[in-house]
Coordinates of C-alpha atoms in Angstrom, one line a residue:
Chain A
M1 CA -12.6 -26.7 12.9
S2 CA -9.4 -28.6 11.0
I3 CA -8.6 -27.3 7.3
V4 CA -7.4 -29.3 4.4
A5 CA -4.5 -27.5 3.0
V6 CA -3.6 -28.4 -1.0
G7 CA -0.3 -26.8 -3.2
S8 CA 3.3 -27.9 -3.4
I9 CA 6.1 -29.3 -1.6
A10 CA 9.1 -28.1 -2.7
F11 CA 12.4 -27.3 -1.8
D12 CA 13.9 -24.3 -3.0
S13 CA 17.6 -22.8 -3.4
I14 CA 17.3 -19.2 -3.0
A15 CA 19.5 -16.1 -3.7
T16 CA 18.6 -12.7 -1.4
P17 CA 20.7 -9.7 -1.1
S18 CA 21.2 -11.1 3.3
G19 CA 22.2 -14.7 1.9
R20 CA 21.8 -18.1 0.5
A21 CA 20.4 -21.2 1.1
E22 CA 20.1 -24.6 -1.1
N23 CA 17.3 -27.3 -1.6
I24 CA 15.9 -25.9 1.6
L25 CA 11.9 -27.0 2.7
G26 CA 9.8 -24.8 0.5
G27 CA 6.9 -25.1 -1.2
S28 CA 3.1 -23.5 -1.1
C29 CA 1.9 -26.1 0.6
T30 CA 4.4 -25.9 3.5
Y31 CA 4.2 -22.4 4.2
F32 CA 0.4 -22.4 3.9
S33 CA 0.1 -24.8 6.9
L34 CA 3.2 -24.0 9.1
A35 CA 1.2 -20.6 9.3
A36 CA -2.3 -21.9 9.7
S37 CA -0.7 -24.7 12.5
Y38 CA -0.8 -21.6 14.9
F39 CA -4.9 -21.5 14.4
T40 CA -6.2 -25.1 14.1
D41 CA -5.1 -28.3 13.1
V42 CA -4.1 -28.8 9.6
R43 CA -4.6 -31.6 7.3
I44 CA -2.2 -31.1 3.8
V45 CA -2.0 -33.0 1.3
A46 CA 0.9 -32.8 -1.6
V47 CA 3.2 -35.1 -3.5
V48 CA 6.7 -35.4 -2.4
G49 CA 9.2 -37.2 -4.2
E50 CA 11.8 -40.1 -2.3
D51 CA 14.4 -37.2 -1.5
F52 CA 11.7 -36.0 0.8
T53 CA 13.4 -37.1 4.0
A54 CA 12.0 -38.8 7.4
E55 CA 13.3 -35.5 8.8
H56 CA 11.9 -32.9 6.5
E57 CA 8.2 -34.5 7.4
A58 CA 8.9 -33.8 10.7
V59 CA 8.4 -30.1 10.0
F60 CA 5.2 -30.6 9.3
R61 CA 4.2 -33.1 12.3
K62 CA 6.3 -31.1 15.2
R63 CA 3.7 -28.6 14.3
G64 CA 0.7 -30.9 14.0
I65 CA -0.4 -30.9 10.9
D66 CA -1.8 -34.0 9.5
T67 CA 1.0 -35.2 6.4
Q68 CA -1.2 -38.9 5.7
G69 CA -1.8 -37.2 2.6
I70 CA 1.4 -37.4 1.5
E71 CA 1.9 -38.6 -1.3
H72 CA 5.7 -40.9 -2.1
A73 CA 6.0 -40.7 -5.2
K74 CA 9.2 -41.9 -7.7
G75 CA 11.5 -39.8 -8.1
R76 CA 12.9 -36.6 -7.2
T77 CA 10.3 -33.5 -5.0
F78 CA 9.3 -30.4 -7.2
R79 CA 12.7 -28.4 -7.2
W80 CA 13.1 -24.1 -7.7
G81 CA 15.4 -22.2 -8.0
G82 CA 16.1 -17.8 -7.9
Q83 CA 17.4 -15.3 -6.3
Y84 CA 16.0 -11.9 -5.4
L85 CA 17.8 -8.5 -6.8
E86 CA 17.8 -5.5 -4.5
N87 CA 14.0 -5.0 -5.3
L88 CA 13.1 -8.1 -3.5
N89 CA 9.3 -7.8 -3.7
E90 CA 10.0 -10.2 -7.4
A91 CA 11.8 -12.7 -7.8
K92 CA 14.2 -13.4 -10.1
T93 CA 13.5 -17.8 -11.6
D94 CA 16.3 -19.7 -12.3
F95 CA 15.0 -23.5 -12.7
T96 CA 11.8 -25.0 -12.0
E97 CA 12.0 -28.8 -12.2
L98 CA 8.4 -29.6 -11.7
N99 CA 10.0 -33.4 -10.7
V100 CA 6.8 -35.7 -9.6
F101 CA 4.8 -32.5 -9.0
E102 CA 4.2 -33.2 -12.7
K103 CA 1.2 -36.1 -12.5
F104 CA 0.6 -34.4 -9.0
Q105 CA -3.0 -35.9 -8.9
P106 CA -4.6 -34.8 -5.4
R107 CA -5.9 -37.7 -3.1
I108 CA -8.1 -36.6 -0.3
P109 CA -7.2 -39.6 2.9
K110 CA -10.9 -40.8 3.8
Q111 CA -9.7 -39.3 7.1
Y112 CA -10.0 -36.0 6.3
M113 CA -13.2 -35.8 4.8
D114 CA -15.0 -34.5 7.9
S115 CA -12.9 -30.9 7.9
K116 CA -15.4 -28.0 6.8
F117 CA -11.9 -24.9 5.3
L118 CA -10.9 -26.1 2.2
F119 CA -7.4 -24.0 1.0
L120 CA -6.4 -24.9 -2.5
G121 CA -3.0 -23.7 -3.1
N122 CA -1.8 -22.6 -6.9
I123 CA -2.2 -26.1 -8.8
H124 CA -4.4 -26.5 -12.0
P125 CA -7.0 -24.7 -11.5
A126 CA -9.0 -28.1 -12.7
L127 CA -7.7 -30.3 -10.1
Q128 CA -8.8 -27.8 -7.6
A129 CA -12.4 -28.2 -8.2
S130 CA -11.9 -31.6 -8.6
V131 CA -10.7 -31.3 -5.1
R132 CA -13.0 -29.3 -4.2
Q133 CA -16.2 -31.3 -5.8
E134 CA -14.8 -34.3 -3.4
M135 CA -15.3 -32.3 -0.8
N136 CA -18.4 -31.7 -1.5
G137 CA -18.8 -30.7 2.8
V138 CA -17.0 -28.0 3.3
R139 CA -17.8 -24.7 4.8
L140 CA -15.8 -22.1 3.4
T141 CA -13.0 -22.7 0.4
G142 CA -10.2 -20.2 -0.5
G143 CA -8.0 -20.4 -3.5
D144 CA -4.8 -19.4 -5.3
T145 CA -3.8 -18.7 -8.7
M146 CA -1.3 -17.7 -10.4
N147 CA -0.4 -15.8 -14.3
F148 CA 0.1 -19.0 -15.8
W149 CA -2.3 -20.5 -15.6
I150 CA -4.9 -17.1 -15.9
N151 CA -2.8 -17.5 -19.0
R152 CA -3.2 -20.9 -19.3
T153 CA -6.2 -22.3 -18.1
R154 CA -8.7 -19.1 -18.3
E155 CA -11.5 -21.6 -19.0
E156 CA -11.1 -24.2 -16.2
L157 CA -10.3 -21.5 -14.2
L158 CA -12.9 -19.5 -14.8
H159 CA -14.9 -22.4 -14.1
T160 CA -13.0 -23.3 -10.9
L161 CA -13.5 -19.4 -9.4
K162 CA -17.6 -20.3 -8.9
L163 CA -16.2 -23.2 -6.5
M164 CA -14.2 -20.6 -4.9
N165 CA -15.8 -18.8 -1.2
V166 CA -12.4 -17.0 -1.6
L167 CA -10.2 -16.5 -4.0
L168 CA -6.6 -14.8 -2.3
I169 CA -4.2 -12.7 -5.1
N170 CA -2.0 -10.1 -5.7
D171 CA -2.1 -6.9 -7.9
T172 CA -1.2 -8.4 -11.0
E173 CA -2.9 -11.6 -11.1
A174 CA -6.3 -9.3 -10.0
K175 CA -5.4 -7.2 -13.1
M176 CA -5.1 -10.3 -15.5
I177 CA -7.9 -12.5 -14.0
A178 CA -10.6 -9.2 -15.3
A179 CA -8.2 -7.6 -17.8
E180 CA -8.6 -4.1 -16.0
S181 CA -6.1 -2.0 -15.8
N182 CA -8.3 -0.5 -12.1
L183 CA -7.6 -2.4 -8.7
P184 CA -10.5 -1.5 -7.5
R185 CA -12.9 -1.9 -10.5
A186 CA -10.6 -5.3 -11.3
A187 CA -11.9 -6.7 -8.2
Q188 CA -15.1 -6.6 -8.7
K189 CA -14.9 -7.5 -12.1
V190 CA -13.2 -10.9 -9.8
L191 CA -16.1 -10.9 -7.7
A192 CA -18.7 -11.4 -11.0
M193 CA -17.3 -14.0 -11.5
G194 CA -18.3 -15.9 -8.6
P195 CA -16.1 -15.3 -5.2
Q196 CA -17.8 -14.0 -2.3
A197 CA -14.7 -12.1 -1.5
L198 CA -11.8 -11.2 -2.7
V199 CA -8.1 -10.9 -1.2
I200 CA -6.1 -8.3 -2.9
K201 CA -2.6 -9.1 -1.9
H202 CA -0.5 -5.7 -2.2
G203 CA 3.5 -7.0 -0.7
E204 CA 4.9 -4.2 1.1
Y205 CA 1.5 -2.4 0.9
G206 CA -0.2 -5.0 3.0
A207 CA -3.9 -5.9 1.6
T208 CA -7.9 -5.3 0.5
I209 CA -10.4 -7.6 0.9
F210 CA -13.2 -6.7 -1.2
F211 CA -16.7 -8.4 -0.5
R212 CA -19.5 -9.1 -2.7
E213 CA -22.9 -7.3 -2.0
G214 CA -23.8 -7.9 1.6
A215 CA -21.6 -12.0 1.3
F216 CA -20.3 -12.2 4.7
G217 CA -22.6 -9.0 6.3
I218 CA -24.3 -5.3 4.6
G219 CA -23.0 -3.6 2.1
R220 CA -19.8 -4.2 0.1
H221 CA -17.4 -1.6 1.0
P222 CA -13.6 -2.4 1.2
F223 CA -11.4 -3.4 4.4
R224 CA -7.3 -2.7 4.3
A225 CA -4.6 -4.6 5.9
P226 CA -0.9 -2.9 6.6
A227 CA 2.1 -4.5 6.1
L228 CA 5.0 -4.2 8.5
P229 CA 7.2 -2.4 8.0
I230 CA 10.4 -4.7 7.7
E231 CA 14.0 -2.5 7.6
E232 CA 15.8 -6.1 7.1
V233 CA 13.6 -9.3 5.2
K234 CA 15.5 -11.4 5.0
D235 CA 13.6 -13.4 2.2
P236 CA 10.4 -12.5 0.8
T237 CA 10.1 -16.4 -0.3
G238 CA 6.6 -17.6 0.9
A239 CA 4.9 -14.6 2.4
G240 CA 1.8 -14.7 0.2
D241 CA 1.6 -18.2 1.3
S242 CA 2.5 -17.2 5.1
F243 CA -0.6 -15.1 4.4
A244 CA -2.8 -16.7 3.1
G245 CA -2.2 -19.8 5.9
G246 CA -2.6 -17.2 9.0
F247 CA -5.9 -16.1 7.1
M248 CA -7.6 -18.4 6.3
G249 CA -6.3 -20.9 9.6
Y250 CA -7.7 -18.0 11.7
L251 CA -11.5 -18.2 10.0
A252 CA -10.9 -21.4 10.5
S253 CA -10.7 -21.5 14.3
Q254 CA -13.2 -19.0 14.3
E255 CA -17.3 -19.7 15.4
E256 CA -18.4 -17.3 12.9
L257 CA -17.6 -16.2 10.1
N258 CA -18.8 -12.3 9.1
R259 CA -17.2 -9.1 7.9
E260 CA -15.2 -8.9 11.2
V261 CA -14.3 -12.4 11.3
L262 CA -12.7 -11.8 8.3
K263 CA -11.7 -8.4 8.8
R264 CA -9.1 -10.0 11.5
A265 CA -8.4 -12.4 9.4
L266 CA -6.4 -10.4 6.9
F267 CA -4.7 -9.0 9.5
Y268 CA -3.6 -12.3 10.7
G269 CA -2.4 -13.0 7.4
G270 CA -0.3 -10.1 7.6
V271 CA 0.8 -10.8 10.6
M272 CA 2.4 -14.4 9.6
G273 CA 3.3 -12.8 6.3
S274 CA 6.2 -10.4 8.3
F275 CA 7.1 -13.8 10.6
A276 CA 8.0 -15.9 7.7
V277 CA 10.6 -13.1 5.2
E278 CA 12.9 -12.7 8.8
R279 CA 14.6 -15.8 8.4
F280 CA 15.3 -18.0 5.2
G281 CA 12.8 -20.6 3.7
T282 CA 10.3 -21.8 6.4
E283 CA 12.2 -20.9 9.9
R284 CA 10.8 -18.7 11.8
L285 CA 7.2 -20.2 11.1
Q286 CA 8.5 -23.2 12.5
Q287 CA 9.4 -21.6 15.9
L288 CA 6.6 -19.2 16.7
T289 CA 4.4 -18.8 20.0
R290 CA 0.9 -17.8 20.0
E291 CA 1.9 -15.1 22.0
E292 CA 4.3 -13.1 20.0
I293 CA 1.9 -14.2 17.0
D294 CA -0.7 -12.1 18.7
G295 CA 1.9 -9.6 19.9
R296 CA 2.5 -9.0 16.1
F297 CA -1.3 -8.1 15.8
Q298 CA -1.3 -5.8 18.3
V299 CA 1.4 -4.2 16.6
F300 CA -0.2 -4.4 13.4
R301 CA -3.3 -2.0 15.8
E302 CA -0.7 0.0 16.5
L303 CA 0.7 0.4 12.7
T304 CA -3.0 1.5 11.0
H305 CA -5.8 2.8 14.4
L306 CA -6.7 5.5 15.7
E307 CA -7.3 6.4 19.1
Chain B
M1 CA -3.6 28.8 13.3
S2 CA -2.3 30.7 10.2
I3 CA 0.1 28.5 7.2
V4 CA 2.3 30.1 4.7
A5 CA 2.4 28.4 1.5
V6 CA 4.9 28.7 -1.5
G7 CA 4.8 26.7 -4.2
S8 CA 3.6 27.2 -7.8
I9 CA 1.1 28.3 -9.3
A10 CA 0.5 26.4 -13.2
F11 CA -1.9 26.0 -16.2
D12 CA -1.8 22.6 -17.0
S13 CA -3.1 20.2 -19.8
I14 CA -4.0 17.2 -19.1
A15 CA -5.7 14.1 -20.7
T16 CA -6.8 10.6 -18.3
P17 CA -8.8 7.5 -20.1
S18 CA -11.9 10.2 -18.6
G19 CA -11.2 12.7 -21.0
R20 CA -8.9 16.3 -21.3
A21 CA -8.6 19.3 -20.2
E22 CA -7.0 22.5 -21.6
N23 CA -5.2 25.1 -19.9
I24 CA -6.8 24.8 -16.2
L25 CA -5.6 26.6 -13.0
G26 CA -3.6 23.3 -11.2
G27 CA 0.7 23.9 -10.0
S28 CA 1.6 22.6 -6.5
C29 CA 0.6 25.5 -4.5
T30 CA -2.9 25.6 -5.8
Y31 CA -3.7 22.0 -4.7
F32 CA -1.9 22.8 -1.6
S33 CA -3.7 25.6 -0.5
L34 CA -7.2 24.6 -1.5
A35 CA -7.0 21.0 0.3
A36 CA -5.5 22.7 3.7
S37 CA -8.3 25.8 3.5
Y38 CA -10.6 23.7 4.5
F39 CA -9.0 23.2 7.4
T40 CA -7.5 26.6 8.4
D41 CA -6.3 30.2 6.9
V42 CA -3.9 29.6 3.9
R43 CA -1.3 32.6 3.2
I44 CA -0.2 32.4 -0.5
V45 CA 3.3 32.8 -2.1
A46 CA 3.9 32.1 -5.7
V47 CA 4.2 33.8 -8.8
V48 CA 2.0 34.1 -12.3
G49 CA 2.3 35.2 -15.7
E50 CA -0.2 38.0 -16.9
D51 CA -2.4 35.1 -18.0
F52 CA -3.9 35.4 -15.1
T53 CA -6.4 37.1 -14.5
A54 CA -9.5 38.3 -11.2
E55 CA -11.2 35.3 -12.6
H56 CA -8.7 32.3 -11.6
E57 CA -7.8 34.4 -9.0
A58 CA -11.4 34.8 -7.4
V59 CA -11.2 30.6 -7.0
F60 CA -8.6 31.1 -4.4
R61 CA -10.2 34.2 -2.8
K62 CA -13.2 32.2 -2.5
R63 CA -11.7 29.6 -0.5
G64 CA -10.7 32.6 1.5
I65 CA -6.8 32.6 1.0
D66 CA -4.8 35.2 1.1
T67 CA -3.4 36.5 -2.1
Q68 CA -1.2 38.7 -1.8
G69 CA 1.8 36.7 -1.5
I70 CA 1.2 36.1 -5.4
E71 CA 3.5 37.9 -7.0
H72 CA 2.4 38.7 -10.9
A73 CA 5.8 39.2 -13.1
K74 CA 5.4 39.8 -17.4
G75 CA 4.8 37.6 -19.0
R76 CA 2.8 34.2 -19.0
T77 CA 2.3 31.9 -15.6
F78 CA 4.4 28.2 -15.4
R79 CA 2.5 25.9 -18.0
W80 CA 2.2 21.6 -18.1
G81 CA 1.3 19.9 -20.2
G82 CA 0.8 15.7 -19.4
Q83 CA -0.9 13.1 -19.9
Y84 CA -1.9 9.3 -17.9
L85 CA -2.2 6.9 -19.6
E86 CA -3.9 3.4 -18.1
N87 CA -1.5 3.5 -15.2
L88 CA -2.4 6.3 -14.1
N89 CA -0.7 5.8 -10.9
E90 CA 1.8 7.6 -13.9
A91 CA 2.0 10.6 -15.5
K92 CA 4.0 11.7 -19.0
T93 CA 4.7 14.9 -19.8
D94 CA 3.6 16.4 -23.2
F95 CA 6.0 19.5 -21.7
T96 CA 6.9 21.6 -19.0
E97 CA 7.4 25.6 -20.0
L98 CA 8.8 27.7 -16.8
N99 CA 7.8 30.7 -18.2
V100 CA 7.8 33.1 -15.1
F101 CA 8.5 30.8 -12.5
E102 CA 11.7 30.2 -13.4
K103 CA 12.9 33.1 -11.9
F104 CA 10.5 32.9 -9.3
Q105 CA 11.9 34.6 -5.8
P106 CA 9.2 34.1 -3.0
R107 CA 9.2 37.0 -1.4
I108 CA 7.4 36.7 1.7
P109 CA 4.7 40.1 2.2
K110 CA 5.5 41.4 6.0
Q111 CA 1.8 40.5 6.9
Y112 CA 2.5 36.5 6.3
M113 CA 5.2 37.1 8.9
D114 CA 3.0 35.9 12.0
S115 CA 2.3 32.6 10.6
K116 CA 3.7 29.6 12.8
F117 CA 2.9 26.7 10.5
L118 CA 4.9 26.9 6.7
F119 CA 4.8 24.7 3.9
L120 CA 7.6 24.7 1.0
G121 CA 6.1 23.4 -2.1
N122 CA 8.1 21.7 -4.6
I123 CA 10.4 24.5 -5.6
H124 CA 14.9 24.8 -5.6
P125 CA 15.4 23.8 -1.8
A126 CA 18.2 27.2 -1.5
L127 CA 14.7 29.1 -1.8
Q128 CA 13.0 26.7 -0.2
A129 CA 15.7 27.0 3.1
S130 CA 15.7 31.0 2.3
V131 CA 11.9 31.4 3.5
R132 CA 12.3 29.6 5.7
Q133 CA 15.5 31.2 8.0
E134 CA 13.4 34.3 6.8
M135 CA 10.1 32.8 8.9
N136 CA 12.2 32.2 12.0
G137 CA 9.3 32.2 13.9
V138 CA 7.0 29.7 13.1
R139 CA 6.3 26.6 15.3
L140 CA 6.0 23.5 12.3
T141 CA 8.1 23.8 8.7
G142 CA 6.6 20.6 6.4
G143 CA 8.3 20.5 2.5
D144 CA 8.0 18.7 -0.5
T145 CA 11.3 17.7 -3.1
M146 CA 11.6 16.0 -6.3
N147 CA 13.9 13.8 -8.1
F148 CA 15.3 17.4 -10.4
W149 CA 16.4 18.4 -7.5
I150 CA 17.4 15.1 -5.2
N151 CA 19.6 15.1 -8.7
R152 CA 21.1 18.5 -9.6
T153 CA 20.9 20.4 -6.4
R154 CA 21.8 17.5 -3.8
E155 CA 23.9 19.7 -1.0
E156 CA 21.5 22.8 -0.7
L157 CA 19.0 20.0 -0.2
L158 CA 20.9 18.2 2.0
H159 CA 21.1 21.6 3.9
T160 CA 17.1 22.6 3.9
L161 CA 16.1 18.9 4.7
K162 CA 18.3 20.0 8.6
L163 CA 15.6 23.2 8.6
M164 CA 12.4 21.0 7.9
N165 CA 10.2 19.3 10.6
V166 CA 8.0 16.9 8.3
L167 CA 9.5 16.3 4.7
L168 CA 6.2 14.6 2.3
I169 CA 7.7 12.4 -0.4
N170 CA 6.8 9.2 -2.0
D171 CA 8.5 6.5 -2.3
T172 CA 11.1 6.8 -5.4
E173 CA 12.0 10.0 -3.8
A174 CA 12.8 8.7 -0.5
K175 CA 14.9 6.1 -1.8
M176 CA 16.9 8.3 -4.2
I177 CA 17.5 10.6 -1.2
A178 CA 18.7 7.8 1.0
A179 CA 20.4 6.2 -1.9
E180 CA 19.1 2.8 -0.2
S181 CA 16.1 0.2 -2.0
N182 CA 14.5 -1.6 1.5
L183 CA 11.7 1.4 2.3
P184 CA 11.9 1.2 5.7
R185 CA 15.9 1.4 5.6
A186 CA 15.5 4.9 3.5
A187 CA 13.2 6.2 5.9
Q188 CA 15.7 6.3 8.9
K189 CA 18.1 7.8 6.3
V190 CA 16.0 10.2 5.6
L191 CA 15.0 10.7 8.9
A192 CA 18.7 11.0 10.2
M193 CA 19.2 13.9 7.8
G194 CA 16.8 15.7 9.7
P195 CA 13.0 16.2 9.8
Q196 CA 11.4 15.4 12.9
A197 CA 9.1 12.9 11.5
L198 CA 8.7 11.6 7.4
V199 CA 5.8 11.0 5.4
I200 CA 6.3 8.6 2.5
K201 CA 2.8 8.6 0.1
H202 CA 2.5 5.5 -1.9
G203 CA -0.8 6.6 -3.8
E204 CA -3.5 4.7 -4.0
Y205 CA -1.8 1.8 -0.7
G206 CA -2.0 5.2 1.4
A207 CA 1.0 6.9 3.4
T208 CA 3.4 6.0 5.6
I209 CA 3.8 8.6 8.7
F210 CA 8.0 7.5 10.2
F211 CA 9.4 9.7 13.0
R212 CA 12.5 10.3 14.7
E213 CA 12.6 9.2 18.2
G214 CA 11.5 11.0 20.5
A215 CA 9.5 13.1 17.7
F216 CA 6.7 14.4 18.6
G217 CA 6.4 11.1 21.4
I218 CA 7.9 8.7 22.4
G219 CA 9.5 5.5 20.5
R220 CA 9.8 5.9 17.2
H221 CA 6.9 3.4 15.7
P222 CA 5.5 4.3 12.2
F223 CA 1.7 4.2 11.4
R224 CA -0.2 3.6 8.2
A225 CA -3.5 5.9 6.7
P226 CA -4.9 4.0 3.2
A227 CA -6.2 5.9 0.5
L228 CA -9.9 5.4 -0.7
P229 CA -9.7 2.4 -3.3
I230 CA -11.6 4.1 -6.2
E231 CA -12.9 2.2 -9.3
E232 CA -12.9 5.5 -11.5
V233 CA -10.1 8.4 -10.9
K234 CA -10.7 11.2 -13.1
D235 CA -7.2 13.0 -12.6
P236 CA -4.6 12.0 -10.9
T237 CA -2.9 15.1 -10.8
G238 CA -2.6 16.7 -7.9
A239 CA -3.5 14.7 -5.6
G240 CA -0.1 14.7 -3.7
D241 CA 0.0 18.2 -3.2
S242 CA -4.0 17.9 -1.8
F243 CA -2.4 14.9 0.2
A244 CA -0.1 17.5 1.6
G245 CA -2.5 19.7 1.8
G246 CA -4.8 18.0 3.8
F247 CA -2.3 16.7 6.3
M248 CA -0.2 20.2 7.2
G249 CA -4.2 21.8 7.2
Y250 CA -5.4 19.8 9.4
L251 CA -1.9 20.5 11.7
A252 CA -2.2 24.0 12.3
S253 CA -6.1 23.7 12.6
Q254 CA -4.8 21.8 17.1
E255 CA -3.3 23.2 19.5
E256 CA -1.4 20.6 21.0
L257 CA 1.3 18.7 18.5
N258 CA 1.6 14.8 19.1
R259 CA 1.7 11.4 17.3
E260 CA -2.3 11.2 17.5
V261 CA -2.6 14.3 15.9
L262 CA 0.2 13.8 13.4
K263 CA -1.4 10.1 12.4
R264 CA -5.5 12.0 12.2
A265 CA -3.2 14.7 9.5
L266 CA -2.0 11.6 7.8
F267 CA -5.9 10.1 6.9
Y268 CA -7.0 13.6 6.6
G269 CA -4.0 14.2 3.8
G270 CA -5.6 10.8 2.7
V271 CA -9.0 12.0 2.3
M272 CA -7.9 14.6 0.7
G273 CA -6.4 13.7 -2.0
S274 CA -9.0 10.6 -2.3
F275 CA -11.0 14.1 -3.1
A276 CA -9.0 15.9 -5.4
V277 CA -9.0 13.3 -8.3
E278 CA -12.8 12.7 -8.4
R279 CA -12.7 15.3 -11.0
F280 CA -10.4 17.5 -13.4
G281 CA -8.3 19.3 -11.9
T282 CA -9.2 22.2 -8.4
E283 CA -12.5 21.0 -9.7
R284 CA -14.1 19.0 -6.6
L285 CA -11.7 20.7 -4.1
Q286 CA -13.3 24.5 -5.3
Q287 CA -16.6 23.1 -3.7
L288 CA -16.7 20.7 -0.2
T289 CA -18.1 21.3 2.7
R290 CA -16.4 20.1 6.1
E291 CA -18.9 17.8 6.5
E292 CA -18.2 15.9 3.2
I293 CA -14.6 15.6 4.7
D294 CA -15.3 14.6 8.0
G295 CA -18.0 11.9 6.1
R296 CA -15.1 10.8 3.8
F297 CA -12.9 10.7 7.2
Q298 CA -14.7 8.1 9.0
V299 CA -15.0 6.1 5.5
F300 CA -11.2 6.1 5.9
R301 CA -11.4 5.4 9.7
E302 CA -14.0 2.1 9.2
L303 CA -11.1 1.0 5.7
T304 CA -9.2 0.3 8.9
H305 CA -10.1 -0.1 11.6
L306 CA -11.2 -3.5 13.6
E307 CA -14.3 -3.5 16.0

């Protein structure tokens, strides 16, 4: 089933210990949609400026991604510049130019309205809520957020959390939302705010999914998926968005949404994240095959499963 | 088969957000041997002072641990005081009194010499090497070290690493030994220094075992085991030593040492670490049953295994 993804398209300038790249296609919606496109039909909602060319759009089109929801606005596309020092787990932002993204008001094309899966990328929680309310026939909504919204728009965020079935965030964000330093306790507090399931991404250590009592199955036992130990991370940008794309894309490809399916989705999230970091920007995500993806899924299984 | 463990016995004074305890039995050898005692016969080599009573010794005896290798020296037992703030992953040391431990020269009782498994706890690497050379009939040697020795006795440590089959350390220690910030690359560098397998403990994120090409099986694929998401960590002291005890104890209980056995050992390490932190000091490790341990092993499996 198709999935609608709302988020950012950006041009990134990135420096890592492996090299640098200027003004390459990036943004949460870009990584998410490319990763999800290997599992299901993806329809995106984003805004770009006049510097966004047919060549850029072809990156989405080649993966069969529906770009009717890209709004072309006057001005320049969102730009971000950052560098990763030796510790590839954290980016140092050099600059952020919101440009056309500053006034982004997501508009869902009519043809998108029959989609049953929705992913609310990291935008103002009030905009996330409005999209969710507009798409009121969806079966499952996933979403992301970040420290900026947690600190500055807490009330709106708390409202939006009630509209999400699955929230995908990292350790720091979960602890911030819950105001709780113990991660499993923070997870329970976040679940009490609305989502039925909470995916916490631990970067190089994988991810954990926590469930509300009885959501998608019996009990509330969490589940952990690994990350691949990677000797050469070329560019960590977009790993988390690619994780979300693999996770949500796999869910949208399944008939039933039960615990086992969510667990497998967690593995596919890790798989797509592991591909994303192998090359700069979206390069690797543009040219995968489903065979490569399922091959790596098997590697993830062998990495964690006893006989 | 029995295992000889060399390390420290200490009296710890600990404060955590859950409470505090003064002068309770601790030390690497204590946690290690209690954890390992649920899998195999354990014989310890350590030094204590005049303040170490028959009651303290009974803690070991009740678990069937051979205490003939405890040297009773004049003076006081090693004491450590520390506190864990909100972030339970790191201890702030209040004081360290080495006392009798300062001049510890491990002496292996003759009756211990037929043991086929040896664990070299975190002591001066030159002492580790001398014990290993004395116990020259062992089948497998595991060992630990820490930042203090990595920084101050690097040459001796590099020599000792060649005498260890399995090194068990944490992320920071692995990166320090290898002078390399990428963990999987650091692991390969450490393996090139001697050990056939390297266990890297990630605290609340579990552990990874890396293998030298061809060691204990085919190829060099790593394997990851989880840690349990624990909502109430009472006292993290000794979690790493308990992990090592579960890991080595399980190995010593097995006929064959192949990859699958080492993977299961990694799970048992996590299991014993998860019990250790449930109560202050060694309280929980003193009163477990094998049924509880295997029950939790099953929980670890369900936490990570797809259908």
